[in-house]
Amino acid sequence: MQFKMFCAILTITSTYRLLGFYTLKNMDGRRILLEFVLLIFLPFVFAILVPFAYKYIKGIHTGWFVLLVPLVLFGYYLSFIPLTMDGGHAISEIKWIPTLGIAFTSYIDGLSLLFTLLITGIGSLVVLYSIFYMDKKKENLGSFYVYLLLFMTAMLGVVQSDNTMTLYLFWELTSISSFLLIGYWYTRDKSRFGALKSMMITVFGGLMMLGGFILLSIMGDTFSIRELIAQAPELVNHPYFTLALILILLGAFTKSAQFPFYIWLPDAMEAPTPVSAYLHSATMVKAGIYLVARFTPIFGTSSTWIWLVTGIGLLTLFWGSFFAVKQTDLKAILAFSTVSQLGLIMSLLGAGAISYHTTEAMFAFATYAAIFHLINHATFKGGLFMIAGIIDHETGTRDIRKLGGLMSIMPLSFTVALIGSLSMAGLPPFNGFLSKEMFLESMVALQHFELFQFDTWGILFPIVAWVASVFTFTYSLYFVLKTFLGQGKVDQLPKRPHEAPIGMLVAPVILASLVIIIFFIPNVLGKWVIKPAVMAVQPTLYGSPADINIHVSAWHGFDSVGLWLTVAIVIIGSLLYLTIPKWQPLYKIQPAKLSLNEGYDALMRGSEKGMNRLSRAFMTGLIRTYLLYMFAFLSVTVIAVLFIKDAFVVDMNSFAAITLYGALNAVILLLSIGFVVFAKSRLAAIIALGGVGYSVALFFVIFKAPDLALTQLVIETVSVALFLLAFKHLPALNEHGETKKNKVVNLIISLSVGVMVTLVALSSHSQKLIPSISQYYKDTVATEAGGGNIVNVILVDYRGFDTLFEIAVLAIAGIAVLGMIRLRVSRKETTDENK
Amino acid sequence: MELLLAILIGILFTAAVYLILSRSLLKVILGTSLLSHGAHLLILTMGGLGGSAPPVLIDGVTDFADPLPQALILTAIVISFGVTAVILVMAYRMYSVHKTDNMNELRGNDEHD
């Protein structure tokens, strides 16, 4: 046994060595780690091995192998804590597209490290939980863990990237892996719907964010976030500033399920529960929070930012908590609760940005509270999701109306659920109490702020925050009490309920213990993790994390506002819970058709229908229609450009004199054209066409082009013969019921094309910018090429290539004609005829 | 002379487009032929219609017509002839398979929508 332990320790240490974690110090004495950017890709690389493990090692649950990855990463990233505690940072870079300045840059400061630890820490617990949740025989574990590892890489990349372009790359990778995970049970309609919805909304936001990043890079001439932050004071006055701000916020709001984009999150609950716990409560939905926190040093000084982030955050907080009580599905309650808690964190981040404008300590406090609640939320919400999964697993349903009285059957799950819920509700002795009190105090402080009209509207903030907290309290009770207390309808459940296997409970129990531990040691956490993160959010305000003078304590004395607000929340919230049946009809006030989900569905349906109608309207399938578009577009644009650019010039002096033969021939040509157009019989039309050809040949004679005239004569003759031959097999000229209106439209379009050509011909002849190159041909034809006929020498000597390929064209035409006459795909032709 | 030719070319193009827009397949093909005539004359006109002698070296003559547009047109004539031949045979084949020359009836197969 001891020998085995020894071997295990040896393996782990040597793995660390092998992965190349050599450390060295740079000139400032800071620790620099070589190429730790590669670690972002560790889950990705491991994902390649997962299908093999799944296929060839049947005895062991694949999750056990996967568990190694987040555990090793978590352990490794813990070693960064001493570095960031002193306000330091580490950076590692691999160039990707150096010419464009795009690189995989891993930048670890307090904020990145906090998120990294959340991702790897909660990731380990979720993988552990999934080992017991996902059935080895029934589920396709190979793809599940591939998606999950893919997601882990994406998330690590998002929080560690310093380069906006690679940040965007990883950002979209989280959307894609989330899409795959939500649609994991792809045979279910609802899973596919939820996956598509989340994809549409988050990718929309991601694209907006990309736009914002591009604007930022235009403004600051760099993709590096740190360099952009360094230029922040100049960026504020740039004309693109507000646009970039709004675009980046759109990305953050869609990802973090803020109002009105939260609608994808409840539908994403179709994913397996470990996924909901990991992606849709602890990590991915916080990517938007991360983005807001990361860009606060750039945008935080702007009032638009403060108003939008705080306002939308509070609105989301209220909206989510209000509608959570309406839900009957355990996971839906948790989804709305997540939405509301994300709104809370968002509003705190917005309020924290005010500290750029005032020295009042309260607003630095808000940022601290935001980060603190972020951690707390990850702990209690992760645990609650796992409990919801356990209940689903053990009873076969998640419908709160069918559940009840599970306390005595599942005492451990009940304890964990109670701890999580009370923390969510904001009661001591749980960590939610601390952050909720800090939140309320920050919101109360907001109304005294005397900038950007906060003093007029500011009073709304604490009121909305307090009301939302009351509802939070209510749904927390609703969640835990309706499930575990009351009369059990145990017999009617799809499965005979019993306590979950111990392995499934390990992860939620660890999270629940954290909930309590953090309550008792908030300042240790504050010193190690939160203060470095706060410093990363507002780097200009502090010299080092130790300067942040905040000490969290559970007891502030009786004169503290937060205490009395909490007491009021407990009283009113309990009353609300007890009277739920009485006020629940309130939800029916909102008509179903006006809900945001309906709006989304209508938008999807409408755009599909509208596009369909549009394309059917202009794509008639008739060649005439398309030709009309082309000719109309051509003539209108050319004529418009001619006149807008004042390009129409006629220089009468450069014209050659009109000769008698020329005029006579013009009359012949005109008459032939008329015959072609108005002929009633095809023979007349062909002969008239021949007339046109011969008069063109005559023009060539008049304009001193003997070779052209010869060729034209011969070819016209052959053409007419060909026409006659082909027309023998074709029907007589037929109007095919063409209407007068059609003809008028055709006439207008063809006239405009004719006018366009005339104008172009005249003005191009009248403004020759450079002399013709032909003088060279005339001068050298005898000396260089040894010929007399300049046209022929051009064709075969100066520009022989043209002739070569013109011969090729003729050859291909001949083969095509032969093929079309000789080859018959007879079977297909007969079926076509039958149709 | 260029003015006269430019107007003639305009009329050629008008007639060609008018025919191409009609419903009868035969007229469409006639239209393409007229269009190529128009294009050839257009190249010639834009190059300038001056020059009192054909571009063949003869002692004592210097005022040649521009040889380059002529070479270009010569190439274009041959190519348009090839294309016309292919289109004609295609029309013949199409008529023998589909038994119609009405462009409105030749609008693809709705089943493939």
Short mmCIF file of C-alpha atoms in Angstrom, two decimals, chain A residues 40-407:
data_model
loop_
_atom_site.label_atom_id
_atom_site.label_comp_id
_atom_site.label_asym_id
_atom_site.label_seq_id
_atom_site.Cartn_x
_atom_site.Cartn_y
_atom_site.Cartn_z
CA ILE A 40 -4.69 25.77 -22.24
CA PHE A 41 -4.57 23.09 -24.90
CA LEU A 42 -4.02 20.21 -22.49
CA PRO A 43 -7.76 19.33 -22.29
CA PHE A 44 -8.00 19.68 -26.06
CA VAL A 45 -5.12 17.29 -26.66
CA PHE A 46 -6.47 14.91 -24.07
CA ALA A 47 -9.84 15.00 -25.83
CA ILE A 48 -8.20 13.27 -28.78
CA LEU A 49 -7.32 10.29 -26.55
CA VAL A 50 -10.77 10.03 -24.95
CA PRO A 51 -12.51 8.07 -27.75
CA PHE A 52 -9.72 5.47 -27.63
CA ALA A 53 -10.03 5.11 -23.87
CA TYR A 54 -13.79 4.80 -24.27
CA LYS A 55 -13.53 2.20 -26.97
CA TYR A 56 -10.75 -0.01 -25.67
CA ILE A 57 -11.00 0.25 -21.88
CA LYS A 58 -14.51 -0.94 -21.24
CA GLY A 59 -14.08 -1.86 -17.59
CA ILE A 60 -13.35 1.59 -16.22
CA HIS A 61 -15.69 4.60 -16.56
CA THR A 62 -14.01 7.00 -19.04
CA GLY A 63 -14.60 9.86 -16.63
CA TRP A 64 -11.84 8.62 -14.34
CA PHE A 65 -9.23 9.33 -17.02
CA VAL A 66 -10.77 12.68 -17.80
CA LEU A 67 -10.77 13.63 -14.12
CA LEU A 68 -6.97 13.75 -14.22
CA VAL A 69 -6.94 16.77 -16.52
CA PRO A 70 -8.80 19.36 -14.40
CA LEU A 71 -7.18 18.01 -11.23
CA VAL A 72 -3.64 18.41 -12.57
CA LEU A 73 -4.48 21.84 -13.96
CA PHE A 74 -6.09 22.95 -10.70
CA GLY A 75 -3.07 21.88 -8.73
CA TYR A 76 -0.75 23.60 -11.14
CA TYR A 77 -2.65 26.88 -11.26
CA LEU A 78 -2.76 27.01 -7.46
CA SER A 79 0.96 27.64 -7.64
CA PHE A 80 0.27 31.05 -9.21
CA ILE A 81 -1.46 32.36 -6.09
CA PRO A 82 1.70 33.70 -4.38
CA LEU A 83 2.58 35.52 -7.60
CA THR A 84 -0.75 37.30 -8.02
CA MET A 85 -1.10 37.98 -4.30
CA ASP A 86 1.79 40.39 -4.61
CA GLY A 87 0.11 42.05 -7.56
CA GLY A 88 2.32 40.29 -10.08
CA HIS A 89 1.38 38.63 -13.27
CA ALA A 90 2.76 35.95 -15.54
CA ILE A 91 2.68 35.93 -19.30
CA SER A 92 3.48 33.37 -21.93
CA GLU A 93 3.07 33.60 -25.65
CA ILE A 94 3.07 31.50 -28.78
CA LYS A 95 2.92 33.38 -32.03
CA TRP A 96 0.20 32.32 -34.38
CA ILE A 97 -0.02 34.88 -37.19
CA PRO A 98 2.86 37.22 -36.43
CA THR A 99 2.33 39.45 -39.46
CA LEU A 100 -1.11 40.38 -38.14
CA GLY A 101 -0.04 40.48 -34.49
CA ILE A 102 -2.25 37.53 -33.55
CA ALA A 103 -0.82 35.26 -30.88
CA PHE A 104 -1.93 32.79 -28.28
CA THR A 105 -1.06 34.82 -25.26
CA SER A 106 -1.70 33.51 -21.81
CA TYR A 107 -1.81 36.30 -19.27
CA ILE A 108 -2.38 35.37 -15.67
CA ASP A 109 -3.25 38.06 -13.17
CA GLY A 110 -5.66 37.99 -10.25
CA LEU A 111 -8.79 37.99 -12.40
CA SER A 112 -7.66 35.33 -14.87
CA LEU A 113 -6.40 33.16 -12.06
CA LEU A 114 -9.68 33.38 -10.17
CA PHE A 115 -11.61 32.24 -13.24
CA THR A 116 -9.02 29.60 -14.07
CA LEU A 117 -9.32 28.12 -10.59
CA LEU A 118 -13.12 28.15 -10.86
CA ILE A 119 -12.99 26.40 -14.25
CA THR A 120 -10.54 23.71 -13.19
CA GLY A 121 -11.85 23.33 -9.63
CA ILE A 122 -15.56 23.12 -10.43
CA GLY A 123 -14.53 21.18 -13.55
CA SER A 124 -12.94 18.47 -11.41
CA LEU A 125 -16.01 18.21 -9.21
CA VAL A 126 -18.35 18.11 -12.19
CA VAL A 127 -16.34 15.37 -13.88
CA LEU A 128 -16.37 13.42 -10.63
CA TYR A 129 -20.14 13.87 -10.36
CA SER A 130 -20.66 12.91 -13.98
CA ILE A 131 -18.86 9.62 -13.43
CA PHE A 132 -21.76 8.55 -11.25
CA TYR A 133 -24.44 10.45 -13.14
CA MET A 134 -23.71 9.31 -16.68
CA ASP A 135 -24.37 5.63 -17.16
CA LYS A 136 -21.40 3.71 -18.52
CA LYS A 137 -23.51 1.40 -20.64
CA LYS A 138 -26.38 3.57 -21.78
CA GLU A 139 -24.63 6.82 -22.65
CA ASN A 140 -22.11 7.62 -25.35
CA LEU A 141 -19.43 8.76 -22.91
CA GLY A 142 -16.80 9.19 -25.61
CA SER A 143 -18.44 12.19 -27.20
CA PHE A 144 -19.64 13.57 -23.86
CA TYR A 145 -16.14 13.91 -22.46
CA VAL A 146 -14.71 15.11 -25.76
CA TYR A 147 -17.19 18.00 -25.76
CA LEU A 148 -16.56 18.69 -22.10
CA LEU A 149 -12.77 18.82 -22.55
CA LEU A 150 -13.18 20.95 -25.63
CA PHE A 151 -15.23 23.32 -23.53
CA MET A 152 -12.58 23.38 -20.82
CA THR A 153 -9.89 24.41 -23.29
CA ALA A 154 -12.19 27.07 -24.69
CA MET A 155 -12.96 28.48 -21.26
CA LEU A 156 -9.32 28.52 -20.17
CA GLY A 157 -8.51 30.28 -23.40
CA VAL A 158 -11.19 32.91 -22.86
CA VAL A 159 -10.05 33.86 -19.39
CA GLN A 160 -6.31 33.73 -20.06
CA SER A 161 -6.08 35.27 -23.53
CA ASP A 162 -4.53 38.67 -23.74
CA ASN A 163 -5.07 38.87 -27.48
CA THR A 164 -8.57 39.92 -28.49
CA MET A 165 -8.55 37.80 -31.61
CA THR A 166 -7.66 34.57 -29.84
CA LEU A 167 -10.06 35.56 -27.05
CA TYR A 168 -12.77 35.68 -29.69
CA LEU A 169 -11.63 32.33 -31.09
CA PHE A 170 -11.99 30.65 -27.70
CA TRP A 171 -15.21 32.55 -27.05
CA GLU A 172 -16.85 31.01 -30.11
CA LEU A 173 -15.41 27.63 -29.16
CA THR A 174 -17.33 27.85 -25.88
CA SER A 175 -20.49 28.57 -27.88
CA ILE A 176 -19.88 25.59 -30.12
CA SER A 177 -19.01 23.15 -27.34
CA SER A 178 -21.98 24.38 -25.34
CA PHE A 179 -24.16 23.79 -28.40
CA LEU A 180 -22.85 20.23 -28.64
CA LEU A 181 -23.39 19.59 -24.95
CA ILE A 182 -26.93 20.98 -24.83
CA GLY A 183 -27.83 18.85 -27.82
CA TYR A 184 -26.13 15.82 -26.27
CA TRP A 185 -29.34 13.78 -26.28
CA TYR A 186 -29.84 14.68 -29.89
CA THR A 187 -32.80 12.40 -30.44
CA ARG A 188 -34.94 14.70 -28.31
CA ASP A 189 -36.63 17.62 -30.05
CA LYS A 190 -36.29 19.90 -27.05
CA SER A 191 -32.54 19.33 -26.79
CA ARG A 192 -32.06 20.29 -30.40
CA PHE A 193 -34.28 23.33 -30.01
CA GLY A 194 -32.43 24.48 -26.90
CA ALA A 195 -29.05 23.92 -28.51
CA LEU A 196 -29.99 25.90 -31.59
CA LYS A 197 -31.47 28.73 -29.57
CA SER A 198 -28.41 29.12 -27.39
CA MET A 199 -26.21 28.94 -30.47
CA MET A 200 -28.15 31.64 -32.31
CA ILE A 201 -28.15 34.05 -29.40
CA THR A 202 -24.59 33.56 -28.17
CA VAL A 203 -23.10 33.57 -31.66
CA PHE A 204 -24.99 36.76 -32.42
CA GLY A 205 -23.42 38.30 -29.35
CA GLY A 206 -20.02 36.83 -30.21
CA LEU A 207 -20.10 38.46 -33.64
CA MET A 208 -21.06 41.79 -32.15
CA MET A 209 -18.16 41.41 -29.76
CA LEU A 210 -15.80 40.69 -32.65
CA GLY A 211 -16.96 43.97 -34.17
CA GLY A 212 -16.16 45.71 -30.91
CA PHE A 213 -12.71 44.12 -30.80
CA ILE A 214 -11.98 45.20 -34.33
CA LEU A 215 -13.01 48.77 -33.53
CA LEU A 216 -10.78 48.65 -30.46
CA SER A 217 -7.85 47.44 -32.51
CA ILE A 218 -8.43 50.27 -34.99
CA MET A 219 -8.52 52.75 -32.11
CA GLY A 220 -5.47 51.45 -30.28
CA ASP A 221 -3.59 49.80 -33.15
CA THR A 222 -3.06 46.60 -31.15
CA PHE A 223 -4.87 43.38 -30.33
CA SER A 224 -3.33 43.14 -26.89
CA ILE A 225 -5.75 43.90 -24.07
CA ARG A 226 -2.96 45.08 -21.76
CA GLU A 227 -1.71 47.55 -24.34
CA LEU A 228 -5.26 48.76 -24.90
CA ILE A 229 -5.69 49.29 -21.16
CA ALA A 230 -2.48 51.28 -21.12
CA GLN A 231 -3.95 53.56 -23.80
CA ALA A 232 -7.34 53.81 -22.08
CA PRO A 233 -7.23 57.59 -21.42
CA GLU A 234 -6.73 58.37 -25.13
CA LEU A 235 -9.31 55.84 -26.29
CA VAL A 236 -12.13 57.56 -24.39
CA ASN A 237 -12.24 60.49 -26.82
CA HIS A 238 -12.16 58.36 -29.94
CA PRO A 239 -15.34 58.55 -32.08
CA TYR A 240 -15.64 54.74 -32.13
CA PHE A 241 -15.47 54.50 -28.34
CA THR A 242 -19.18 54.28 -27.57
CA LEU A 243 -19.89 51.95 -30.48
CA ALA A 244 -17.12 49.56 -29.39
CA LEU A 245 -18.45 49.75 -25.84
CA ILE A 246 -21.98 48.78 -26.88
CA LEU A 247 -20.81 45.99 -29.18
CA ILE A 248 -18.62 44.42 -26.52
CA LEU A 249 -21.39 44.71 -23.96
CA LEU A 250 -23.74 42.94 -26.39
CA GLY A 251 -21.29 40.04 -26.43
CA ALA A 252 -21.11 39.99 -22.64
CA PHE A 253 -24.86 40.29 -22.13
CA THR A 254 -25.77 37.49 -24.54
CA LYS A 255 -23.22 35.11 -23.05
CA SER A 256 -24.10 35.94 -19.47
CA ALA A 257 -27.83 35.64 -20.11
CA GLN A 258 -28.72 39.24 -19.30
CA PHE A 259 -32.06 40.82 -20.14
CA PRO A 260 -33.41 40.37 -22.81
CA PHE A 261 -30.99 37.70 -24.02
CA TYR A 262 -31.48 35.40 -21.03
CA ILE A 263 -34.10 33.33 -22.90
CA TRP A 264 -31.60 30.75 -24.13
CA LEU A 265 -30.54 29.71 -20.63
CA PRO A 266 -33.80 28.06 -19.44
CA ASP A 267 -33.95 26.12 -22.72
CA ALA A 268 -30.34 25.03 -22.26
CA MET A 269 -31.51 23.00 -19.26
CA GLU A 270 -32.15 20.13 -21.68
CA ALA A 271 -28.45 19.35 -21.34
CA PRO A 272 -27.32 16.58 -18.96
CA THR A 273 -27.23 17.94 -15.40
CA PRO A 274 -23.42 17.93 -15.00
CA VAL A 275 -23.32 20.19 -18.04
CA SER A 276 -25.92 22.54 -16.59
CA ALA A 277 -23.99 22.66 -13.36
CA TYR A 278 -20.70 23.36 -15.06
CA LEU A 279 -21.52 25.46 -18.10
CA HIS A 280 -24.78 27.10 -17.25
CA SER A 281 -24.14 28.05 -13.69
CA ALA A 282 -20.46 28.15 -12.79
CA THR A 283 -18.35 28.88 -15.84
CA MET A 284 -19.60 29.72 -19.31
CA VAL A 285 -22.33 32.15 -18.28
CA LYS A 286 -19.62 33.94 -16.30
CA ALA A 287 -17.57 34.52 -19.43
CA GLY A 288 -19.66 37.65 -19.99
CA ILE A 289 -18.96 38.74 -16.42
CA TYR A 290 -15.28 38.13 -17.08
CA LEU A 291 -15.45 40.23 -20.23
CA VAL A 292 -17.09 43.13 -18.42
CA ALA A 293 -14.56 42.91 -15.60
CA ARG A 294 -11.64 42.66 -18.02
CA PHE A 295 -12.71 45.68 -20.05
CA THR A 296 -13.67 47.84 -17.09
CA PRO A 297 -10.24 49.57 -17.13
CA ILE A 298 -10.96 50.67 -20.71
CA PHE A 299 -14.65 51.51 -20.65
CA GLY A 300 -15.31 51.93 -16.93
CA THR A 301 -14.84 55.69 -16.91
CA SER A 302 -17.72 56.19 -19.32
CA SER A 303 -21.17 56.92 -17.90
CA THR A 304 -22.81 54.84 -20.66
CA TRP A 305 -20.94 51.82 -19.36
CA ILE A 306 -21.93 52.43 -15.73
CA TRP A 307 -25.58 53.00 -16.59
CA LEU A 308 -25.86 50.04 -18.98
CA VAL A 309 -24.04 47.50 -16.84
CA THR A 310 -25.70 48.50 -13.60
CA GLY A 311 -29.13 49.08 -15.10
CA ILE A 312 -29.34 45.92 -17.21
CA GLY A 313 -27.84 43.94 -14.34
CA LEU A 314 -30.49 45.10 -11.90
CA LEU A 315 -33.30 44.59 -14.40
CA THR A 316 -32.06 41.05 -15.02
CA LEU A 317 -31.75 40.46 -11.29
CA PHE A 318 -35.36 41.45 -10.69
CA TRP A 319 -36.76 39.76 -13.79
CA GLY A 320 -35.00 36.45 -13.12
CA SER A 321 -35.93 36.29 -9.47
CA PHE A 322 -39.54 37.25 -10.14
CA PHE A 323 -40.04 34.58 -12.80
CA ALA A 324 -38.16 31.88 -10.90
CA VAL A 325 -41.12 31.39 -8.57
CA LYS A 326 -43.35 30.70 -11.58
CA GLN A 327 -41.33 27.68 -12.74
CA THR A 328 -42.32 24.13 -11.91
CA ASP A 329 -39.20 22.37 -13.20
CA LEU A 330 -36.35 22.19 -10.68
CA LYS A 331 -33.73 23.03 -13.27
CA ALA A 332 -35.84 25.86 -14.68
CA ILE A 333 -36.00 27.43 -11.21
CA LEU A 334 -32.23 27.17 -11.01
CA ALA A 335 -31.86 28.59 -14.52
CA PHE A 336 -33.89 31.68 -13.68
CA SER A 337 -32.04 31.95 -10.41
CA THR A 338 -28.73 31.85 -12.31
CA VAL A 339 -30.00 34.59 -14.61
CA SER A 340 -30.92 36.71 -11.64
CA GLN A 341 -27.66 36.13 -9.77
CA LEU A 342 -25.65 36.97 -12.88
CA GLY A 343 -27.61 40.21 -13.03
CA LEU A 344 -26.60 40.88 -9.45
CA ILE A 345 -22.90 40.40 -10.21
CA MET A 346 -23.22 42.51 -13.35
CA SER A 347 -24.85 45.40 -11.48
CA LEU A 348 -22.11 45.28 -8.86
CA LEU A 349 -19.45 45.47 -11.56
CA GLY A 350 -21.23 48.50 -13.00
CA ALA A 351 -21.40 50.16 -9.60
CA GLY A 352 -17.74 49.30 -9.02
CA ALA A 353 -16.77 51.30 -12.11
CA ILE A 354 -18.03 54.42 -10.36
CA SER A 355 -14.92 54.35 -8.21
CA TYR A 356 -13.11 55.94 -11.15
CA HIS A 357 -15.05 59.10 -10.39
CA THR A 358 -15.13 59.21 -6.63
CA THR A 359 -12.87 58.33 -3.79
CA GLU A 360 -15.74 56.96 -1.75
CA ALA A 361 -14.69 53.52 -0.55
CA MET A 362 -18.13 52.09 -1.14
CA PHE A 363 -17.63 51.63 -4.85
CA ALA A 364 -14.37 49.76 -4.61
CA PHE A 365 -16.36 47.67 -2.21
CA ALA A 366 -18.87 46.94 -5.01
CA THR A 367 -16.21 45.38 -7.24
CA TYR A 368 -15.00 43.33 -4.32
CA ALA A 369 -18.56 42.19 -3.67
CA ALA A 370 -19.02 41.26 -7.33
CA ILE A 371 -15.97 39.00 -7.35
CA PHE A 372 -16.90 37.58 -3.97
CA HIS A 373 -20.42 36.76 -5.08
CA LEU A 374 -19.07 35.25 -8.28
CA ILE A 375 -17.19 32.66 -6.23
CA ASN A 376 -20.08 32.13 -3.83
CA HIS A 377 -22.52 31.66 -6.66
CA ALA A 378 -20.28 29.07 -8.29
CA THR A 379 -20.17 27.08 -5.05
CA PHE A 380 -23.82 27.06 -4.07
CA LYS A 381 -25.31 26.97 -7.56
CA GLY A 382 -23.03 24.13 -8.64
CA GLY A 383 -24.14 22.16 -5.59
CA LEU A 384 -27.81 22.91 -6.17
CA PHE A 385 -27.66 21.79 -9.77
CA MET A 386 -26.04 18.54 -8.73
CA ILE A 387 -28.79 17.98 -6.17
CA ALA A 388 -31.43 18.67 -8.82
CA GLY A 389 -29.69 16.07 -10.95
CA ILE A 390 -29.67 13.60 -8.06
CA ILE A 391 -33.39 14.09 -7.48
CA ASP A 392 -34.04 13.57 -11.19
CA HIS A 393 -31.82 10.50 -11.15
CA GLU A 394 -33.41 8.91 -8.09
CA THR A 395 -37.08 9.81 -8.55
CA GLY A 396 -37.39 10.04 -12.33
CA THR A 397 -38.91 13.50 -12.35
CA ARG A 398 -37.89 17.13 -11.91
CA ASP A 399 -41.43 18.46 -11.70
CA ILE A 400 -41.80 20.24 -8.38
CA ARG A 401 -45.56 19.55 -8.35
CA LYS A 402 -44.93 15.81 -8.22
CA LEU A 403 -42.17 16.00 -5.62
CA GLY A 404 -42.32 16.45 -1.87
CA GLY A 405 -41.48 14.75 1.37
CA LEU A 406 -38.08 13.54 0.27
CA MET A 407 -36.35 14.77 3.44
#
